[in-house]
Amino acid sequence: MNGEARLLAPLVPTRGYFPDFLTPAEGLLGMTDALAALRETPAARLGAELARLSTAARPFPSWIRAMADGDTRALGRLAGILQRYYEAAVAPYWPRVQGRIEADRAARGRALLDGGADQLLASLSPMMRWRPPVLEADYPVDRDLHLNGRGLLLLPSYFCRRTPVTFHNPELTPVLVYPVEHPAPRLTPQVPPERSLGRLVGQTRSAILQRIGVGCTTSELARRADVSLASASQHATVLRDAGLLLTLRQGNAVLHTLTPLGAALLRGARPAEEAAYERLR
């Protein structure tokens, strides 16, 4: 896999432009749909976007040059490399990635419900600043994206770091991909999951898991589970250490959401992460 991963390096530089066709809108439906859309990329678009990426100082390998010339076999090869890279480097960790994304979505959804679009856009600071009617973003280059009546899709990403990104082509559907929060490493040792799960006994913690819904604060959790604020906070800590909850700070409050593992526990299903590992065996 390492050799194949190196083949992707010319297409995805560590900084600067990378082709828009690598992130089709169908990716919202899953990896299978994304790769199917990638295989159908028109030859003219491939040539134009790869020409923008090409530099004389670092020429493309022959298979990418063939893809730029419209060779469908080369495009199929790229799709295969991306599929294998996903299975090896992303799928085993997808529950963790998905949990962090869902926590961000819950926080943005609460901001939207509490204060409408203004509060939602204001919640994106400090990487973005809402100064009506303009949303300013810390961006790698100086550019303007005019919506011209179109909507803007805000897309949280686990792999986007430091600054938001968007499509280079302004004619494509406006999408702003922004980094989700990556909490700093803990300074104290984490409680081993086995020990934490062993402590997960009794009606109170079961009630907390069942009543979190799409996300709630500690105060809301205490009311829903009919326990004191201190008790709700303590139980949430145990559930978080067991990998069943995610906690995201929002101003002076914190928002608790279920992880995929927590949701699987409620469903009585095997954790998605275990299934992902088995598919790779």
Coordinates of C-alpha atoms in Angstrom, one line a residue:
M1 CA 0.0 0.0 0.0
N2 CA 2.9 2.4 0.7
G3 CA 4.0 2.2 -2.9
E4 CA 0.5 2.9 -4.2
A5 CA 0.0 5.8 -1.7
R6 CA 3.1 7.5 -3.1
L7 CA 1.4 7.4 -6.6
L8 CA -1.2 9.8 -5.2
A9 CA 1.3 12.4 -4.0
P10 CA 1.5 14.3 -7.3
L11 CA -2.3 14.7 -7.3
V12 CA -2.6 15.9 -3.7
P13 CA 0.3 18.3 -2.9
T14 CA 0.8 19.2 0.8
R15 CA -0.2 22.8 0.0
G16 CA -1.8 24.7 -2.8
Y17 CA -4.2 23.7 -5.5
F18 CA -5.4 20.1 -6.0
P19 CA -8.0 19.0 -8.7
D20 CA -11.7 19.5 -7.9
F21 CA -12.6 16.2 -9.6
L22 CA -11.0 14.3 -6.7
T23 CA -13.8 15.5 -4.4
P24 CA -17.1 14.9 -6.3
A25 CA -20.3 15.9 -4.7
E26 CA -21.5 12.3 -4.7
G27 CA -19.0 11.7 -1.9
L28 CA -21.7 12.8 0.5
L29 CA -23.4 9.5 -0.4
G30 CA -20.4 7.3 0.5
M31 CA -17.2 6.0 -1.0
T32 CA -18.8 3.8 -3.6
D33 CA -20.8 6.7 -5.1
A34 CA -17.8 9.0 -4.9
L35 CA -15.6 6.6 -6.9
A36 CA -18.3 5.9 -9.4
A37 CA -18.6 9.7 -10.1
L38 CA -14.8 10.0 -10.3
R39 CA -14.7 7.3 -13.0
E40 CA -17.3 9.3 -15.0
T41 CA -15.2 12.6 -14.9
P42 CA -15.3 14.0 -18.5
A43 CA -12.0 14.0 -20.3
A44 CA -12.1 17.7 -20.9
R45 CA -12.4 18.4 -17.2
L46 CA -9.6 16.0 -16.4
G47 CA -7.3 17.7 -18.8
A48 CA -8.1 21.2 -17.7
E49 CA -7.7 20.5 -13.9
L50 CA -4.5 18.4 -14.3
A51 CA -3.0 21.1 -16.6
R52 CA -3.5 23.6 -13.8
L53 CA -1.7 21.2 -11.3
S54 CA 1.2 20.3 -13.7
T55 CA 4.5 22.1 -13.3
A56 CA 7.7 21.8 -15.4
A57 CA 9.8 21.4 -12.3
R58 CA 7.8 18.2 -11.2
P59 CA 6.4 16.4 -14.3
F60 CA 3.6 13.9 -13.9
P61 CA 4.3 10.2 -14.1
S62 CA 3.2 8.5 -17.3
W63 CA -0.1 7.1 -15.9
I64 CA -1.3 10.5 -14.8
R65 CA -0.3 12.0 -18.2
A66 CA -2.4 9.3 -19.8
M67 CA -5.3 10.2 -17.5
A68 CA -5.0 13.8 -18.5
D69 CA -5.2 12.7 -22.2
G70 CA -8.5 10.9 -21.5
D71 CA -7.3 7.4 -20.9
T72 CA -10.2 5.7 -19.0
R73 CA -8.0 2.9 -17.8
A74 CA -5.7 5.3 -16.0
L75 CA -8.8 6.9 -14.4
G76 CA -9.9 3.4 -13.3
R77 CA -6.5 2.8 -11.8
L78 CA -6.8 6.0 -9.8
A79 CA -10.2 4.9 -8.5
G80 CA -8.7 1.5 -7.5
I81 CA -5.8 3.1 -5.6
L82 CA -8.2 5.4 -3.8
Q83 CA -10.4 2.5 -2.8
R84 CA -7.5 0.5 -1.4
Y85 CA -6.1 3.5 0.4
Y86 CA -9.5 4.1 2.0
E87 CA -9.8 0.5 3.1
A88 CA -6.3 0.5 4.7
A89 CA -6.0 4.0 6.1
V90 CA -9.5 5.3 6.8
A91 CA -12.1 2.5 7.2
P92 CA -10.6 1.0 10.4
Y93 CA -10.8 4.4 12.1
W94 CA -14.0 5.6 10.5
P95 CA -16.2 5.3 13.7
R96 CA -13.8 7.7 15.4
V97 CA -13.8 10.1 12.5
Q98 CA -17.6 9.9 12.2
G99 CA -18.0 10.5 15.9
R100 CA -16.0 13.8 15.7
I101 CA -17.9 14.9 12.6
E102 CA -21.3 14.2 14.2
A103 CA -20.3 16.1 17.4
D104 CA -19.5 19.1 15.2
R105 CA -22.8 18.8 13.3
A106 CA -24.7 18.6 16.6
A107 CA -23.0 21.8 17.8
R108 CA -23.8 23.6 14.5
G109 CA -27.3 22.4 14.5
R110 CA -27.9 23.6 18.1
A111 CA -26.5 27.0 17.1
L112 CA -28.9 27.1 14.1
L113 CA -31.9 26.2 16.3
D114 CA -30.9 28.7 19.0
G115 CA -30.1 31.7 16.9
G116 CA -30.7 31.0 13.2
A117 CA -28.2 31.3 10.4
D118 CA -26.5 34.3 12.1
Q119 CA -25.6 32.2 15.2
L120 CA -24.6 29.2 13.1
L121 CA -22.2 31.3 11.1
A122 CA -20.9 33.1 14.2
S123 CA -20.2 29.7 15.8
L124 CA -17.5 29.0 13.1
S125 CA -15.0 31.4 14.7
P126 CA -12.1 31.7 15.0
M127 CA -11.2 30.2 11.6
M128 CA -14.2 32.1 10.1
R129 CA -15.8 35.4 10.9
W130 CA -19.4 36.3 10.1
R131 CA -19.7 40.0 9.2
P132 CA -23.0 40.2 7.4
P133 CA -23.4 39.7 4.6
V134 CA -19.9 38.4 4.2
L135 CA -18.4 35.2 5.7
E136 CA -14.6 35.7 6.0
A137 CA -12.3 32.7 6.3
D138 CA -8.7 32.2 6.9
Y139 CA -7.8 30.9 3.5
P140 CA -4.5 29.8 1.9
V141 CA -4.9 32.4 -0.9
D142 CA -6.7 35.6 -1.3
R143 CA -9.9 35.0 -3.2
D144 CA -13.7 35.8 -3.2
L145 CA -16.5 33.3 -3.7
H146 CA -19.7 34.9 -4.8
L147 CA -22.8 32.8 -4.2
N148 CA -25.1 34.8 -6.6
G149 CA -28.2 33.4 -4.9
R150 CA -26.9 29.9 -4.5
G151 CA -26.7 28.2 -1.1
L152 CA -23.4 27.4 0.7
L153 CA -22.8 23.9 1.9
L154 CA -20.8 23.8 5.1
L155 CA -18.9 20.6 5.3
P156 CA -17.0 19.6 8.5
S157 CA -13.9 17.5 7.8
Y158 CA -11.7 15.4 10.1
F159 CA -8.8 15.6 7.7
C160 CA -8.9 19.3 6.8
R161 CA -6.4 21.2 9.0
R162 CA -5.8 24.8 9.9
T163 CA -7.8 26.6 7.3
P164 CA -11.1 25.9 5.3
V165 CA -10.9 25.0 1.6
T166 CA -13.4 25.2 -1.3
F167 CA -13.5 24.2 -4.9
H168 CA -11.3 26.1 -7.2
N169 CA -13.9 26.3 -10.0
P170 CA -16.5 28.9 -8.9
E171 CA -19.1 27.3 -11.2
L172 CA -19.3 24.2 -9.0
T173 CA -21.8 24.0 -6.2
P174 CA -20.4 26.3 -3.4
V175 CA -18.9 24.1 -0.7
L176 CA -16.8 25.3 2.2
V177 CA -14.9 22.4 3.9
Y178 CA -13.7 23.4 7.4
P179 CA -11.7 21.5 10.1
V180 CA -13.5 19.9 13.0
E181 CA -12.0 20.4 16.5
H182 CA -9.2 18.1 17.4
P183 CA -8.9 18.1 21.2
A184 CA -5.5 18.4 22.7
P185 CA -4.0 15.2 24.1
R186 CA -4.9 14.6 27.7
L187 CA -2.2 15.2 30.3
T188 CA -3.6 12.5 32.6
P189 CA -3.7 8.8 31.7
Q190 CA -7.0 7.7 30.1
V191 CA -9.1 5.2 31.8
P192 CA -8.7 1.8 30.0
P193 CA -11.9 1.2 28.0
E194 CA -12.3 -2.3 29.5
R195 CA -12.4 -0.9 33.0
S196 CA -14.7 1.9 32.1
L197 CA -17.1 -0.4 30.3
G198 CA -17.0 -2.6 33.4
R199 CA -18.2 0.3 35.5
L200 CA -21.1 1.0 33.0
V201 CA -23.7 -0.8 35.1
G202 CA -27.1 0.4 36.4
Q203 CA -30.1 2.4 35.3
T204 CA -28.7 5.9 35.5
R205 CA -26.0 5.5 32.8
S206 CA -28.3 3.6 30.6
A207 CA -30.9 6.4 31.0
I208 CA -28.2 9.0 30.1
L209 CA -27.2 7.1 26.9
Q210 CA -30.9 6.8 25.9
R211 CA -31.8 10.4 26.5
I212 CA -28.8 12.2 24.9
G213 CA -30.7 12.2 21.5
V214 CA -28.9 14.3 18.9
G215 CA -26.9 16.1 21.6
C216 CA -27.5 17.9 24.9
T217 CA -25.7 20.0 27.5
T218 CA -24.9 18.7 31.0
S219 CA -27.8 20.6 32.5
E220 CA -30.2 19.2 29.9
L221 CA -28.8 15.7 30.6
A222 CA -29.4 16.1 34.3
R223 CA -33.0 17.1 33.7
R224 CA -33.6 14.3 31.2
A225 CA -32.1 11.6 33.4
D226 CA -33.6 13.2 36.6
V227 CA -30.3 13.4 38.4
S228 CA -28.3 16.2 39.9
L229 CA -25.9 18.3 37.7
A230 CA -22.9 16.9 39.5
S231 CA -24.1 13.3 39.0
A232 CA -24.8 14.0 35.3
S233 CA -21.3 15.4 34.8
Q234 CA -19.7 12.4 36.6
H235 CA -21.7 9.8 34.6
A236 CA -20.9 11.7 31.3
T237 CA -17.2 11.5 32.2
V238 CA -17.3 7.7 32.7
L239 CA -19.2 7.3 29.4
R240 CA -16.7 9.5 27.6
D241 CA -13.8 7.6 29.0
A242 CA -15.4 4.4 27.7
G243 CA -15.7 5.9 24.2
L244 CA -19.5 6.1 24.2
L245 CA -19.8 9.9 24.3
L246 CA -18.0 12.8 22.8
T247 CA -17.9 16.2 24.6
L248 CA -17.5 19.4 22.7
R249 CA -17.2 22.8 24.4
Q250 CA -19.5 25.5 23.3
G251 CA -18.8 28.8 25.0
N252 CA -19.5 28.3 28.8
A253 CA -21.3 25.0 28.2
V254 CA -20.4 21.6 26.9
L255 CA -22.4 19.5 24.4
H256 CA -22.5 15.7 24.7
T257 CA -23.2 13.5 21.7
L258 CA -23.2 9.7 21.2
T259 CA -20.2 8.1 19.4
P260 CA -20.9 5.4 16.8
L261 CA -19.9 2.9 19.5
G262 CA -22.4 4.4 22.0
A263 CA -25.1 4.2 19.3
A264 CA -24.2 0.6 18.5
L265 CA -24.4 -0.3 22.2
L266 CA -28.0 1.1 22.3
R267 CA -28.9 -0.8 19.2
G268 CA -27.4 -4.0 20.6
A269 CA -25.2 -4.3 17.4
R270 CA -21.5 -5.0 17.1
P271 CA -19.4 -1.8 17.0
A272 CA -18.8 -0.6 13.5
E273 CA -15.1 -0.4 14.1
E274 CA -14.9 -4.2 14.8
A275 CA -16.7 -4.9 11.5
A276 CA -14.3 -2.6 9.7
Y277 CA -11.3 -4.5 11.0
E278 CA -12.8 -7.8 10.0
R279 CA -13.3 -6.7 6.4
L280 CA -9.6 -5.9 6.2
R281 CA -8.5 -9.4 7.3

